[in-house]
Amino acid sequence: MLVVLTLLFILSGAAGLFYESVWSRYLGLFVGHNAYAQVIVLVIFLGGMALGAMLVGRWTERLKSPLFGYAIVEGLIGTVGLVFHDLYIAVTNWAYQSVFPHTAGSVSLTIAKWAIAAALILPQSVLLGMTFPLMTAGALRWIADRPGRTLSILYFANSFGAAMGVLVAGFYLVEVAGLPGTILAASILNFVVAIGAIVATRAHRVRTAEGEATDRSPIRATEANTSGAIQPEHTATLSRLLLWTAFGTAIASFIYEIAWIRMLSLVMSSATHAFELMLSAFILGIAMGSLWVRSKADQFSDPLRVLGVTQWAMGFLALATLPVYVMSFGWTGDLLHTFAKTDAGYNGFTIARYGICMLVMIPATFCAGITLPLITRTLVLGGLGERAIGTVYAVNTLGSIIGVSIAALVLMPMVGLKALLSLGAMVDMAIGVVILFVAARLSGDTGARRFALLSLAGLGVVFAITALTPTLDRRLLLSGVYRFGIVPPPGSREILYTRDGRTATVSAEKITSTGDIFIATNGKSDGQVSAYWYNSCTADSARHPLRGDMATMVLGPLMTAAHAPNAEEGAVIGQGTGMSSHILLANPHLKHLATIEIEPEMIKASRAFLPANRRVFEDPRSEFIIDDAKSYFAAGGKQYDFIFSEPSNPWVSGVSGLFTAEFYDRVKLYLKPNGIFAQWIHLYDLNDRLVTTVLAALHQKFGDYQVFMPVGSDMIVIATNGPKLPAPDWSIFQWPGIQQDLCHQLPFTPEAMEATRLGSRTSLGPLVEAAPQVNSDFFPLLDNGAERTRYLATRAIGLWGLSNERQDLTAPFEGRRIGPVSFTTAPAPDVPRMYSLALGAALRDPASYVTTDTIPDDDRKVTALARERAWLATLAASEPPGNWRVWVQWMSDIERDRYGGTTGYADPEFYSQIYRYLDRHKAPSEVRAVIDFRHGVSGWDFPQAVKAAEPLEAAALDRKSWLPPDELRDGLVIARLMTGDAVGARRAFESLAPFSRLPPGDFRSALLAAYVETKSGEGGTGSQ
């Protein structure tokens, strides 16, 4: 029968962790993800469990069948789970609509928010706290002869189920079923367990009636089970000692957990899946300890001494694994270079990381798994009976509450990681010493007293060694090894600032070789400022192109300001380097700018960028808000002319909630009429599918938007809650503050900024409106997928290609033409279209091509200039080319060099030269068709393109193509759509699709297919 109960309790433990992981996500959406919110959510959960255990612990002896009561509780939990999602939606909507508006800006709002949060999960938490005492009491009545074994197995089952539940929920259920589906799965498990418990209870009653088993009363000490039991005269003293031990070791264990999670975040990243691996490994160690002690718990002649040794060993092992932790940085780097960048490689890497977590945590948590079975068995047989089960569980849970609160909110930022872990170890070892002295006193054994003295001396030695050894190597901790698999060599970085904050370890560091400074959270860079930004400008100051992070941190806020040039109230989500807020504060019309940052240490660390970001610290219009953005907006009751959202990467746990449809739905309420919302999102380490889920969320919630590319790796979406996004006013670059800020940069012109456009609601809508998946709070696609794509080092190549490809897919549907430009050096060369336009201008005016120290020689530009000279010589030659197919490809390269980035433009002189060359050398008809097709597509002469494509399409289908397959497909499909032939466009798309060289799921292919579907639905109409 114990086997059946064990299986049921494994399932119950899994369900419990399903709930814990999902409830924390639900409440995080409502109350925010700042350090206090995270702790309070955990306190509500643990507090409810402690209350439930304490209440039911007093009743179990009065219950005829605790297992039947257990089944009822499991059924109640499952019933609540069935309605939780709908209840959450209804209650939070009511709060946002009826409570928050009337309490905004007051203490009442905070009270109301947390009261509502408690009401949502406290009842279920109380019920969850009842399960262990009820199950254990029932099992002990059935199997009373070896209570230590029974208790240990049930502790193992509950913990093992929880450890597996974390992984199943995080890595599978949330991904395939979302948060509502995971809650449903937990409910189903509750009902299965409830039914199983009822069946087991009835089977036991049948066996009792048939004389095969006896129905026992609440367990009492007997000669069969009293090995090592408390003597009656010591009951009160030892009961207090053991309960304080359960309380103290819980404090220490949660200190370990908080410290280890932060420490391993520096090795494994702050992604949600990384946290799940850490939590599972922590709980698994407890399960293994409980499993090991099952065969020994009833045999110890002096369990009190065993408990003391275990407590001492737990603390010692927590410190002894620090060298393992230090080595894990090197292991992680090796693993990143060992496993392939494939899905199978990611799975292997994840398993290996789980192994690292176990190596660091399990030695100490194994001991933790031994302690509670020993304490509970001793108290059950020492006079407290079944009441001890609930009491120990409740006291231990209360200790967990104290541990997580002081570790996360007080000790972490106060003493740092090593001291925090050491403090937890000292607590456990001190408890062990006290227990050993008490055991020695009770036994009166001289050897036991000497052993206790030895443990005290050992504690002193360990304390001294810990205090005298240096702190952990900050170069190692801040390396961000999980990003690129390397630890920077000594001397390569100068640490300007570092602190262990409540939510992250923050640092500001200077790269010694360049003088650039970057800010990082848990080793991940959140922005880098070039060294020249710290220098004052003179008339002779060199001009630099704007690249990398600086391009995003400058152009992102300027794109926002250009759409709201007369804004008076603004907000920025995320401090980072502080550069974005600094740039926005250059607006002379702005009266107030709130910079919302969840981690206070980020603001302190960003002072390392002074004077480059001086306005955010010195301008009286600037205000820092230390809070979660969602929580602040809900509580503030204010509206803004613009909100610029530039948080950390969405694979960081909690951040993806700022990229969801629900967040966008809420954030609209905090914008004034026709307000502007700007969203940064990176294209690196993601893929087209994930970025599309964010665009789909924005598309759902905003009336109009434009997408810009400030740098090749990032996008900025500018959206409005009004019906039409205003045209950008690029004259903001003339603001005195901006002129001063950009004195080191190449000049930006309106034509340069127009080159950063990628698309709009009009041109991207056909795809994103029909997107099958939208990033949502309850279906967190971005959170689930971003860590995998980061490991795979993927890129949203299709979206990037909208700027890089010669044919701009979106421009014809917007009527957006771009002709040749005047600038010959791109002010932001990492934007593909801007670079291509500048290259074309340089080729048309080779004398303007210059190089300087800040604008070094460009291999692509040198190659293009050489190719241009050879091309001009060829056009003047009297002989035809030896191979017309090679010539056609050469012509494509030349045309791209000269006119890349243009759209809706075909240079008449260029094509006249080519046509004269074709006539002079009697070129094959296919060659002329290629030129006609390219001429028509480039200049938006779509009827010409359609006509010219007929022989080219036939040749391509015959596998004798004269054009790259995607150039032919894209150009022909668009040409037919723009001439109203949706049927022909579909036919061309489907027939040429098998020849495409784009990867499956590429954004460009999906967008083209969406255009075909949309135009087909409109009856095939087109415009030019």
PDB file of C-alpha atoms in Angstrom, residues 21-22 33 43 85 161 170 206 221 230 233 430 438 675 729 930 938 957 1008:
ATOM      1  CA  SER A  21       5.374  28.092 -10.905  1.00  0.00           C
ATOM      2  CA  VAL A  22       2.215  29.233 -12.675  1.00  0.00           C
ATOM      3  CA  HIS A  33       8.396  41.595 -10.903  1.00  0.00           C
ATOM      4  CA  VAL A  43       5.483  34.694   1.205  1.00  0.00           C
ATOM      5  CA  HIS A  85      -7.750  31.402 -14.904  1.00  0.00           C
ATOM      6  CA  GLY A 161       7.331  14.997  -7.710  1.00  0.00           C
ATOM      7  CA  GLY A 170       8.472  24.875 -17.446  1.00  0.00           C
ATOM      8  CA  VAL A 206     -11.984  -4.073   2.743  1.00  0.00           C
ATOM      9  CA  ALA A 221       5.218   5.081  20.433  1.00  0.00           C
ATOM     10  CA  ILE A 230      12.642  10.940  23.207  1.00  0.00           C
ATOM     11  CA  GLU A 233      11.542  13.579  30.967  1.00  0.00           C
ATOM     12  CA  ALA A 430      25.809  26.349  14.600  1.00  0.00           C
ATOM     13  CA  VAL A 438      22.411  18.804  23.895  1.00  0.00           C
ATOM     14  CA  GLY A 675       0.082  59.340 -27.751  1.00  0.00           C
ATOM     15  CA  ASP A 729       9.681  65.544 -37.768  1.00  0.00           C
ATOM     16  CA  VAL A 930      16.349  39.876 -67.435  1.00  0.00           C
ATOM     17  CA  SER A 938      13.290  48.648 -59.784  1.00  0.00           C
ATOM     18  CA  LEU A 957      10.595  25.969 -63.971  1.00  0.00           C
ATOM     19  CA  LEU A1008       4.844  37.526 -49.647  1.00  0.00           C
TER      20      LEU A1008
END
